[in-house]
Amino acid sequence: MTSGKSDLWVRIGSAIILFVIAGTALWFGGLAFGLLLVVGGALVLVEWFQLVKRMTIGGGAKAALNALGPILTLGAIAGLWFIRDQLGMTAALWVFGMVWATDIGAYFAGRAFGGARLAPKISPSKTWSGLIGGMIAALIASATIGDRAGIIGVPLWIGLFMGLLAQLGDLAQSWMKRRAGVKDSGKLIPGHGGLFDRVDGVIPVALLLGGLAIAGQLGVRVAG
């Protein structure tokens, strides 16, 4: 078996394990989901602080980023918890589904169409076609999952905007890694890097949608 194929199987295996862990916690909710969020959030913050420590930026900027990390992470945790606890598993799956669809759509659209680079100085592999493809995929996921899960009253623009927001989160983390001189945020997940690498798009989406849900402004209700 070649090294490339070996690495691919490692990535696939890690992805399956992550999916099983996250899916099980999401299914049971309650303590299981809360524990997943707390442990995951703690691991993300460890990687965040390590990245900031290595970044070639001024001390004031580092202090600001060290303060911003817990705010974003805890806000995302609170948002996801509220959505799962108050709106149900399918609503939480709707949130995750938009981010996962964004990643997949951006990857395949970028490979299929290529074209102009989105932010070559931050992440040379990302393209404008990937950005658009990710947004369209998020739109489809929002409408499809929302409909099949019984979530109604979701404006179509939410999927497009969440697809954009998830990719902005990815770009922001890419900027941090570039300034830190590293390829991945950590080595926790074989073949994938750190946990922060996997949830960089989830954090801003969960933060915004969770905040809207807590404020009663999400405009989503789950069909009985």
Coordinates of N, CA and C in Angstrom, one line a residue:
M1 N 0.8 -1.2 0.0 CA 0.0 0.0 0.0 C 0.9 1.2 0.0
T2 N 0.6 2.2 -0.9 CA 1.4 3.4 -1.0 C 1.1 4.3 0.2
S3 N 2.0 5.3 0.4 CA 1.8 6.2 1.5 C 0.6 7.0 1.3
G4 N 0.3 7.5 0.1 CA -0.9 8.2 -0.2 C -2.2 7.5 0.2
K5 N -2.3 6.2 -0.2 CA -3.5 5.4 0.1 C -3.5 5.2 1.6
S6 N -2.4 5.0 2.3 CA -2.4 4.8 3.7 C -2.9 6.0 4.4
D7 N -2.4 7.2 4.0 CA -2.9 8.4 4.6 C -4.4 8.6 4.4
L8 N -4.9 8.2 3.2 CA -6.3 8.4 2.9 C -7.1 7.5 3.9
W9 N -6.7 6.3 4.1 CA -7.5 5.4 5.0 C -7.4 5.9 6.4
V10 N -6.3 6.5 6.8 CA -6.2 7.1 8.2 C -7.2 8.2 8.3
R11 N -7.3 9.1 7.3 CA -8.2 10.2 7.3 C -9.7 9.7 7.4
I12 N -10.0 8.7 6.6 CA -11.3 8.1 6.5 C -11.7 7.5 7.9
G13 N -10.7 6.7 8.5 CA -11.0 6.1 9.7 C -11.2 7.1 10.8
S14 N -10.4 8.2 10.9 CA -10.6 9.2 11.9 C -11.9 9.9 11.7
A15 N -12.3 10.2 10.4 CA -13.6 10.8 10.2 C -14.7 10.0 10.7
I16 N -14.7 8.7 10.5 CA -15.7 7.8 10.9 C -15.8 7.8 12.4
I17 N -14.7 7.7 13.1 CA -14.7 7.7 14.6 C -15.3 9.0 15.1
L18 N -14.9 10.2 14.5 CA -15.4 11.5 14.9 C -16.9 11.5 14.7
F19 N -17.4 11.0 13.5 CA -18.8 11.0 13.2 C -19.6 10.2 14.2
V20 N -19.1 9.1 14.6 CA -19.8 8.2 15.5 C -19.9 8.9 16.9
I21 N -18.7 9.4 17.4 CA -18.7 10.1 18.7 C -19.7 11.3 18.7
A22 N -19.6 12.2 17.7 CA -20.4 13.3 17.6 C -21.9 12.9 17.4
G23 N -22.1 12.0 16.5 CA -23.5 11.6 16.3 C -24.2 10.9 17.5
T24 N -23.4 10.1 18.2 CA -24.0 9.5 19.4 C -24.4 10.5 20.5
A25 N -23.5 11.5 20.7 CA -23.7 12.5 21.7 C -24.9 13.4 21.2
L26 N -25.0 13.7 19.9 CA -26.1 14.5 19.4 C -27.4 13.8 19.5
W27 N -27.4 12.5 19.3 CA -28.6 11.7 19.4 C -29.2 11.6 20.8
F28 N -28.3 11.4 21.8 CA -28.7 11.3 23.2 C -29.0 12.7 23.8
G29 N -28.3 13.7 23.4 CA -28.4 15.0 24.0 C -28.1 15.0 25.4
G30 N -28.7 15.9 26.2 CA -28.5 16.0 27.6 C -27.0 16.0 28.0
L31 N -26.7 15.2 29.0 CA -25.3 15.1 29.6 C -24.3 14.7 28.5
A32 N -24.7 13.8 27.6 CA -23.7 13.3 26.6 C -23.3 14.4 25.7
F33 N -24.3 15.2 25.2 CA -24.0 16.3 24.3 C -23.3 17.4 25.0
G34 N -23.7 17.7 26.3 CA -23.0 18.7 27.1 C -21.6 18.4 27.3
L35 N -21.3 17.1 27.6 CA -19.9 16.6 27.9 C -19.1 16.8 26.6
L36 N -19.7 16.4 25.5 CA -19.0 16.6 24.2 C -18.6 18.0 23.9
L37 N -19.5 18.9 24.2 CA -19.3 20.4 24.0 C -18.2 20.9 24.9
V38 N -18.2 20.5 26.2 CA -17.3 21.0 27.1 C -15.9 20.5 26.8
V39 N -15.8 19.2 26.6 CA -14.4 18.6 26.3 C -13.9 19.1 25.0
G40 N -14.8 19.2 24.0 CA -14.4 19.7 22.7 C -13.9 21.2 22.8
G41 N -14.7 22.0 23.5 CA -14.4 23.4 23.7 C -13.0 23.6 24.4
A42 N -12.8 22.8 25.4 CA -11.5 22.9 26.1 C -10.3 22.5 25.2
L43 N -10.5 21.5 24.4 CA -9.4 21.1 23.4 C -9.2 22.2 22.4
V44 N -10.3 22.8 21.9 CA -10.1 23.9 20.9 C -9.4 25.0 21.5
L45 N -9.7 25.4 22.8 CA -9.0 26.5 23.4 C -7.6 26.3 23.6
V46 N -7.2 25.0 24.0 CA -5.8 24.7 24.1 C -5.0 24.9 22.8
E47 N -5.6 24.5 21.7 CA -5.0 24.7 20.4 C -5.0 26.2 20.0
W48 N -6.1 26.9 20.4 CA -6.1 28.3 20.1 C -5.0 29.0 20.8
F49 N -4.8 28.8 22.1 CA -3.8 29.5 22.8 C -2.4 29.1 22.3
Q50 N -2.2 27.9 21.9 CA -0.9 27.5 21.4 C -0.6 28.2 20.0
L51 N -1.6 28.3 19.2 CA -1.5 29.1 18.0 C -1.1 30.5 18.2
V52 N -1.8 31.2 19.1 CA -1.6 32.6 19.4 C -0.2 32.8 19.9
K53 N 0.3 31.9 20.8 CA 1.6 32.0 21.3 C 2.7 32.0 20.3
R54 N 2.4 31.2 19.2 CA 3.4 31.1 18.1 C 3.3 32.1 17.0
M55 N 2.2 32.9 17.0 CA 2.0 33.8 16.0 C 3.0 35.0 16.0
T56 N 3.4 35.5 14.8 CA 4.3 36.6 14.7 C 3.5 37.9 14.6
I57 N 2.9 38.3 15.7 CA 2.1 39.5 15.8 C 2.5 40.2 17.1
G58 N 2.0 41.5 17.3 CA 2.4 42.2 18.4 C 1.7 41.7 19.7
G59 N 2.3 42.1 20.9 CA 1.7 41.6 22.1 C 0.3 42.0 22.4
G60 N -0.1 43.2 21.9 CA -1.5 43.7 22.1 C -2.4 42.8 21.3
A61 N -2.0 42.5 20.1 CA -2.9 41.7 19.2 C -3.0 40.3 19.8
K62 N -1.9 39.7 20.4 CA -2.0 38.4 21.0 C -2.9 38.4 22.2
A63 N -2.9 39.5 23.0 CA -3.7 39.6 24.2 C -5.2 39.6 23.7
A64 N -5.5 40.4 22.6 CA -6.8 40.5 22.1 C -7.3 39.1 21.6
L65 N -6.5 38.4 20.9 CA -6.9 37.1 20.4 C -7.0 36.1 21.6
N66 N -6.2 36.2 22.6 CA -6.4 35.3 23.8 C -7.7 35.5 24.5
A67 N -8.1 36.8 24.4 CA -9.4 37.1 25.1 C -10.6 36.7 24.1
L68 N -10.4 36.8 22.8 CA -11.4 36.5 21.9 C -11.7 35.0 21.8
G69 N -10.7 34.2 22.0 CA -10.9 32.7 21.8 C -11.9 32.2 22.8
P70 N -11.8 32.4 24.1 CA -12.9 31.9 25.0 C -14.3 32.5 24.7
I71 N -14.3 33.8 24.3 CA -15.6 34.4 24.0 C -16.3 33.6 22.9
L72 N -15.6 33.4 21.8 CA -16.1 32.7 20.6 C -16.5 31.3 20.9
T73 N -15.6 30.6 21.6 CA -15.8 29.2 21.9 C -16.9 29.0 22.9
L74 N -17.0 29.7 24.0 CA -18.0 29.6 24.9 C -19.4 30.0 24.3
G75 N -19.4 31.0 23.5 CA -20.6 31.5 22.8 C -21.1 30.4 21.9
A76 N -20.2 29.7 21.2 CA -20.7 28.6 20.3 C -21.2 27.5 21.1
I77 N -20.5 27.1 22.2 CA -21.0 26.0 23.0 C -22.4 26.3 23.6
A78 N -22.6 27.5 24.1 CA -23.9 27.9 24.6 C -25.0 27.9 23.5
G79 N -24.6 28.3 22.3 CA -25.6 28.3 21.2 C -26.0 26.9 20.8
L80 N -25.0 26.0 20.7 CA -25.3 24.6 20.3 C -26.1 23.9 21.3
W81 N -25.7 24.2 22.6 CA -26.5 23.6 23.7 C -27.9 24.0 23.7
F82 N -28.2 25.3 23.5 CA -29.5 25.8 23.5 C -30.3 25.2 22.3
I83 N -29.7 25.2 21.2 CA -30.5 24.7 20.0 C -30.8 23.2 20.2
R84 N -29.8 22.4 20.7 CA -30.1 21.0 20.9 C -31.1 20.8 22.0
D85 N -31.0 21.5 23.1 CA -31.9 21.3 24.2 C -33.3 21.9 24.0
Q86 N -33.4 23.0 23.3 CA -34.7 23.7 23.2 C -35.4 23.4 21.9
L87 N -34.6 23.2 20.8 CA -35.2 23.0 19.5 C -35.1 21.6 19.0
G88 N -34.3 20.8 19.7 CA -34.2 19.4 19.4 C -33.0 18.9 18.5
M89 N -32.9 17.6 18.4 CA -31.8 17.1 17.7 C -31.7 17.5 16.3
T90 N -32.9 17.5 15.6 CA -32.9 17.8 14.2 C -32.5 19.2 13.9
A91 N -32.8 20.1 14.8 CA -32.4 21.5 14.6 C -30.9 21.6 14.8
A92 N -30.3 20.9 15.7 CA -28.8 20.9 15.9 C -28.2 20.2 14.6
L93 N -28.8 19.2 14.1 CA -28.3 18.5 12.9 C -28.3 19.5 11.7
W94 N -29.3 20.3 11.7 CA -29.5 21.3 10.6 C -28.3 22.3 10.7
V95 N -27.9 22.7 11.9 CA -26.7 23.6 12.0 C -25.4 22.9 11.5
F96 N -25.2 21.7 12.0 CA -24.0 21.0 11.6 C -24.0 20.7 10.1
G97 N -25.2 20.3 9.7 CA -25.3 19.9 8.3 C -24.9 21.0 7.3
M98 N -25.3 22.2 7.6 CA -24.9 23.4 6.7 C -23.4 23.5 6.7
V99 N -22.7 23.3 7.8 CA -21.2 23.5 7.8 C -20.6 22.4 7.1
W100 N -21.0 21.1 7.3 CA -20.5 20.0 6.6 C -20.7 20.1 5.1
A101 N -21.9 20.5 4.7 CA -22.1 20.7 3.3 C -21.3 21.8 2.7
T102 N -21.0 22.8 3.5 CA -20.1 23.9 3.0 C -18.7 23.3 2.7
D103 N -18.2 22.6 3.6 CA -16.8 22.0 3.4 C -16.8 21.1 2.1
I104 N -17.8 20.3 2.0 CA -17.8 19.3 0.9 C -18.0 20.1 -0.4
G105 N -19.0 21.0 -0.5 CA -19.3 21.7 -1.7 C -18.1 22.6 -2.1
A106 N -17.4 23.2 -1.2 CA -16.3 24.1 -1.5 C -15.1 23.2 -2.0
Y107 N -14.9 22.1 -1.5 CA -13.9 21.2 -1.9 C -14.1 20.7 -3.4
F108 N -15.3 20.2 -3.6 CA -15.5 19.6 -5.0 C -15.7 20.7 -6.0
A109 N -16.3 21.9 -5.7 CA -16.4 22.9 -6.6 C -15.0 23.5 -7.0
G110 N -14.2 23.7 -5.9 CA -12.8 24.2 -6.2 C -12.0 23.3 -7.1
R111 N -12.1 22.0 -6.8 CA -11.4 21.0 -7.7 C -12.0 20.9 -9.1
A112 N -13.3 21.0 -9.2 CA -13.9 20.9 -10.5 C -13.7 22.2 -11.4
F113 N -13.8 23.3 -10.8 CA -13.8 24.6 -11.6 C -12.5 25.4 -11.4
G114 N -11.8 25.2 -10.3 CA -10.6 26.0 -10.1 C -10.9 27.5 -10.2
G115 N -10.0 28.2 -10.9 CA -10.2 29.6 -11.2 C -9.4 30.4 -10.2
A116 N -9.8 31.7 -10.1 CA -9.1 32.7 -9.3 C -9.0 32.3 -7.8
R117 N -7.9 32.6 -7.2 CA -7.7 32.3 -5.8 C -8.5 33.3 -4.9
L118 N -9.0 32.8 -3.9 CA -9.8 33.6 -3.0 C -9.0 34.5 -2.1
A119 N -8.0 33.9 -1.5 CA -7.1 34.7 -0.6 C -5.7 34.0 -0.6
P120 N -5.0 34.2 -1.7 CA -3.7 33.5 -1.9 C -2.7 33.7 -0.8
K121 N -2.7 34.8 -0.1 CA -1.7 35.1 0.9 C -2.1 34.4 2.2
I122 N -3.3 34.0 2.3 CA -3.8 33.3 3.6 C -3.9 31.8 3.4
S123 N -4.6 31.4 2.3 CA -4.9 30.0 2.0 C -4.9 29.8 0.5
P124 N -3.7 29.5 -0.1 CA -3.5 29.5 -1.5 C -4.4 28.5 -2.2
S125 N -4.9 27.5 -1.5 CA -5.7 26.4 -2.2 C -7.2 26.8 -2.4
K126 N -7.6 27.9 -1.7 CA -9.1 28.2 -1.7 C -9.3 29.1 -3.0
T127 N -10.5 28.9 -3.6 CA -10.8 29.6 -4.8 C -12.2 30.3 -4.7
W128 N -12.5 31.2 -5.6 CA -13.8 31.8 -5.6 C -14.9 30.8 -6.0
S129 N -14.5 29.9 -6.8 CA -15.5 28.8 -7.2 C -15.8 28.0 -6.0
G130 N -14.8 27.7 -5.2 CA -15.0 26.9 -4.0 C -15.9 27.6 -3.0
L131 N -15.7 29.0 -2.9 CA -16.6 29.8 -2.0 C -18.0 29.7 -2.4
I132 N -18.3 29.9 -3.7 CA -19.6 29.8 -4.3 C -20.2 28.4 -4.1
G133 N -19.4 27.4 -4.5 CA -19.9 26.1 -4.3 C -20.3 25.7 -2.9
G134 N -19.5 26.2 -2.0 CA -19.8 25.9 -0.6 C -21.1 26.6 -0.1
M135 N -21.3 27.8 -0.6 CA -22.5 28.5 -0.2 C -23.8 27.8 -0.8
I136 N -23.6 27.4 -2.1 CA -24.8 26.7 -2.7 C -25.1 25.4 -2.0
A137 N -24.0 24.7 -1.6 CA -24.2 23.4 -0.9 C -24.9 23.6 0.5
A138 N -24.5 24.7 1.1 CA -25.1 25.0 2.4 C -26.6 25.4 2.3
L139 N -26.9 26.1 1.2 CA -28.3 26.4 0.9 C -29.1 25.1 0.7
I140 N -28.6 24.2 -0.1 CA -29.3 22.9 -0.4 C -29.4 22.2 0.9
A141 N -28.4 22.1 1.7 CA -28.4 21.4 3.0 C -29.5 22.0 3.9
S142 N -29.5 23.3 4.0 CA -30.4 24.0 4.9 C -31.9 23.7 4.5
A143 N -32.2 23.7 3.2 CA -33.5 23.5 2.7 C -33.9 22.0 2.9
T144 N -32.9 21.1 2.5 CA -33.2 19.7 2.5 C -33.4 19.1 3.9
I145 N -32.3 19.4 4.8 CA -32.4 18.9 6.1 C -33.5 19.5 6.9
G146 N -33.7 20.8 6.7 CA -34.8 21.5 7.4 C -36.1 20.9 7.1
D147 N -36.4 20.6 5.8 CA -37.6 20.1 5.4 C -37.8 18.6 5.9
R148 N -36.8 17.8 5.7 CA -37.0 16.4 6.1 C -37.0 16.2 7.6
A149 N -36.4 17.2 8.3 CA -36.3 17.1 9.8 C -37.6 17.8 10.4
G150 N -38.4 18.4 9.6 CA -39.6 19.0 10.1 C -39.3 20.4 10.6
I151 N -38.2 21.0 10.3 CA -37.9 22.4 10.7 C -38.5 23.3 9.6
I152 N -39.4 24.2 10.0 CA -40.1 25.1 9.0 C -39.9 26.5 9.3
G153 N -40.1 27.4 8.4 CA -40.0 28.8 8.6 C -38.6 29.3 8.4
V154 N -37.7 28.5 7.6 CA -36.3 28.9 7.5 C -36.1 29.6 6.2
P155 N -35.8 30.9 6.2 CA -35.5 31.7 4.9 C -34.3 31.0 4.2
L156 N -34.4 31.0 2.8 CA -33.4 30.4 2.0 C -32.0 31.1 2.2
W157 N -32.1 32.4 2.5 CA -30.8 33.1 2.6 C -30.0 32.6 3.8
I158 N -30.6 32.0 4.7 CA -29.8 31.5 5.9 C -28.7 30.5 5.5
G159 N -29.1 29.6 4.6 CA -28.1 28.6 4.1 C -27.0 29.3 3.4
L160 N -27.3 30.2 2.5 CA -26.2 30.9 1.8 C -25.3 31.7 2.7
F161 N -25.9 32.4 3.7 CA -25.1 33.2 4.6 C -24.2 32.3 5.5
M162 N -24.8 31.2 6.0 CA -24.1 30.3 6.8 C -22.9 29.7 6.1
G163 N -23.1 29.4 4.8 CA -22.0 28.9 4.0 C -20.9 29.9 3.8
L164 N -21.2 31.1 3.7 CA -20.2 32.2 3.7 C -19.5 32.3 5.0
L165 N -20.3 32.3 6.1 CA -19.8 32.5 7.4 C -18.8 31.4 7.8
A166 N -19.2 30.1 7.5 CA -18.4 29.0 7.8 C -17.0 29.1 7.1
Q167 N -17.0 29.6 5.8 CA -15.7 29.7 5.1 C -14.9 30.9 5.6
L168 N -15.6 31.9 6.1 CA -14.8 33.0 6.7 C -14.1 32.5 8.0
G169 N -14.8 31.7 8.7 CA -14.2 31.1 9.9 C -13.0 30.3 9.6
D170 N -13.1 29.5 8.5 CA -12.0 28.7 8.0 C -10.8 29.6 7.6
L171 N -11.1 30.7 6.9 CA -10.1 31.6 6.5 C -9.4 32.3 7.6
A172 N -10.2 32.7 8.7 CA -9.6 33.3 9.8 C -8.6 32.4 10.5
Q173 N -9.0 31.1 10.6 CA -8.1 30.1 11.2 C -6.9 29.9 10.4
S174 N -7.0 29.9 9.1 CA -5.9 29.7 8.2 C -4.9 30.9 8.4
W175 N -5.4 32.1 8.6 CA -4.6 33.3 8.8 C -3.8 33.1 10.1
M176 N -4.5 32.6 11.2 CA -3.8 32.3 12.4 C -2.6 31.3 12.2
K177 N -2.9 30.2 11.5 CA -1.9 29.2 11.3 C -0.7 29.7 10.4
R178 N -1.0 30.5 9.5 CA 0.0 31.1 8.6 C 0.9 32.0 9.5
R179 N 0.3 32.8 10.3 CA 1.1 33.7 11.1 C 1.9 32.9 12.2
A180 N 1.4 31.7 12.6 CA 2.1 30.9 13.5 C 3.1 30.0 12.9
G181 N 3.1 29.9 11.5 CA 4.0 29.1 10.8 C 3.8 27.6 10.9
V182 N 2.5 27.2 11.0 CA 2.2 25.8 11.2 C 1.1 25.4 10.1
K183 N 1.0 24.1 9.8 CA 0.1 23.6 8.8 C -1.3 23.3 9.5
D184 N -1.2 22.7 10.7 CA -2.4 22.3 11.5 C -2.4 23.0 12.8
S185 N -3.6 23.0 13.4 CA -3.7 23.6 14.8 C -3.2 22.7 15.8
G186 N -3.1 21.4 15.5 CA -2.6 20.4 16.5 C -2.5 19.0 15.8
K187 N -2.3 18.0 16.6 CA -2.1 16.6 16.0 C -3.0 15.7 16.7
L188 N -4.1 16.2 17.2 CA -5.0 15.3 18.0 C -5.7 14.2 17.1
I189 N -6.1 14.6 15.9 CA -6.8 13.7 15.0 C -5.9 13.2 13.9
P190 N -5.6 11.9 13.9 CA -4.7 11.4 12.8 C -5.3 11.7 11.4
G191 N -4.4 12.3 10.6 CA -4.8 12.6 9.2 C -5.6 13.9 9.0
H192 N -6.0 14.5 10.1 CA -6.8 15.7 10.0 C -6.2 16.9 10.8
G193 N -5.3 16.7 11.7 CA -4.7 17.8 12.4 C -5.4 17.9 13.8
G194 N -5.6 19.2 14.1 CA -6.2 19.4 15.4 C -7.8 19.5 15.4
L195 N -8.4 19.5 16.5 CA -9.8 19.7 16.6 C -10.3 21.0 16.1
F196 N -9.5 22.1 16.3 CA -9.8 23.4 15.9 C -9.9 23.4 14.3
D197 N -9.0 22.6 13.7 CA -9.1 22.5 12.2 C -10.4 22.0 11.7
R198 N -11.1 21.2 12.5 CA -12.3 20.6 12.1 C -13.6 21.4 12.4
V199 N -13.4 22.3 13.4 CA -14.6 23.1 13.8 C -14.5 24.6 13.6
D200 N -13.5 25.0 12.8 CA -13.3 26.4 12.6 C -14.5 27.1 11.9
G201 N -15.2 26.3 11.1 CA -16.4 26.8 10.5 C -17.7 26.7 11.3
V202 N -17.7 25.7 12.2 CA -18.8 25.5 13.1 C -18.9 26.6 14.1
I203 N -17.8 27.1 14.6 CA -17.8 28.1 15.7 C -18.6 29.4 15.3
P204 N -18.3 30.1 14.2 CA -19.1 31.3 13.9 C -20.5 31.0 13.6
V205 N -20.8 29.9 12.9 CA -22.2 29.5 12.6 C -23.0 29.3 13.8
A206 N -22.4 28.5 14.7 CA -23.1 28.1 16.0 C -23.3 29.4 16.9
L207 N -22.3 30.2 16.8 CA -22.3 31.5 17.6 C -23.5 32.3 17.2
L208 N -23.6 32.5 15.9 CA -24.7 33.4 15.3 C -26.0 32.8 15.5
L209 N -26.2 31.6 15.0 CA -27.5 30.9 15.1 C -28.0 30.7 16.5
G210 N -27.0 30.3 17.4 CA -27.3 30.1 18.8 C -27.8 31.4 19.4
G211 N -27.0 32.4 19.1 CA -27.4 33.7 19.7 C -28.8 34.2 19.2
L212 N -29.1 34.0 18.0 CA -30.4 34.3 17.5 C -31.5 33.4 18.1
A213 N -31.2 32.1 18.3 CA -32.2 31.2 18.9 C -32.4 31.6 20.4
I214 N -31.4 32.0 21.1 CA -31.5 32.3 22.5 C -32.3 33.6 22.6
A215 N -32.1 34.5 21.7 CA -32.8 35.8 21.7 C -34.3 35.7 21.1
G216 N -34.6 34.5 20.6 CA -35.9 34.3 20.1 C -36.1 34.9 18.7
Q217 N -35.0 35.1 18.0 CA -35.0 35.8 16.7 C -34.6 34.9 15.5
L218 N -34.5 33.6 15.8 CA -34.0 32.7 14.7 C -35.1 32.5 13.7
G219 N -36.3 32.6 14.0 CA -37.4 32.5 13.1 C -37.6 31.0 12.7
V220 N -37.2 30.1 13.5 CA -37.4 28.7 13.2 C -38.2 28.0 14.3
R221 N -39.1 27.2 13.9 CA -39.9 26.4 14.8 C -39.9 25.0 14.3
V222 N -39.8 24.0 15.2 CA -39.9 22.6 14.8 C -41.3 22.1 14.7
A223 N -41.6 21.6 13.6 CA -43.0 21.1 13.4 C -43.3 19.9 14.4
G224 N -44.5 19.9 14.9 CA -44.8 18.9 15.9 C -45.1 17.6 15.2

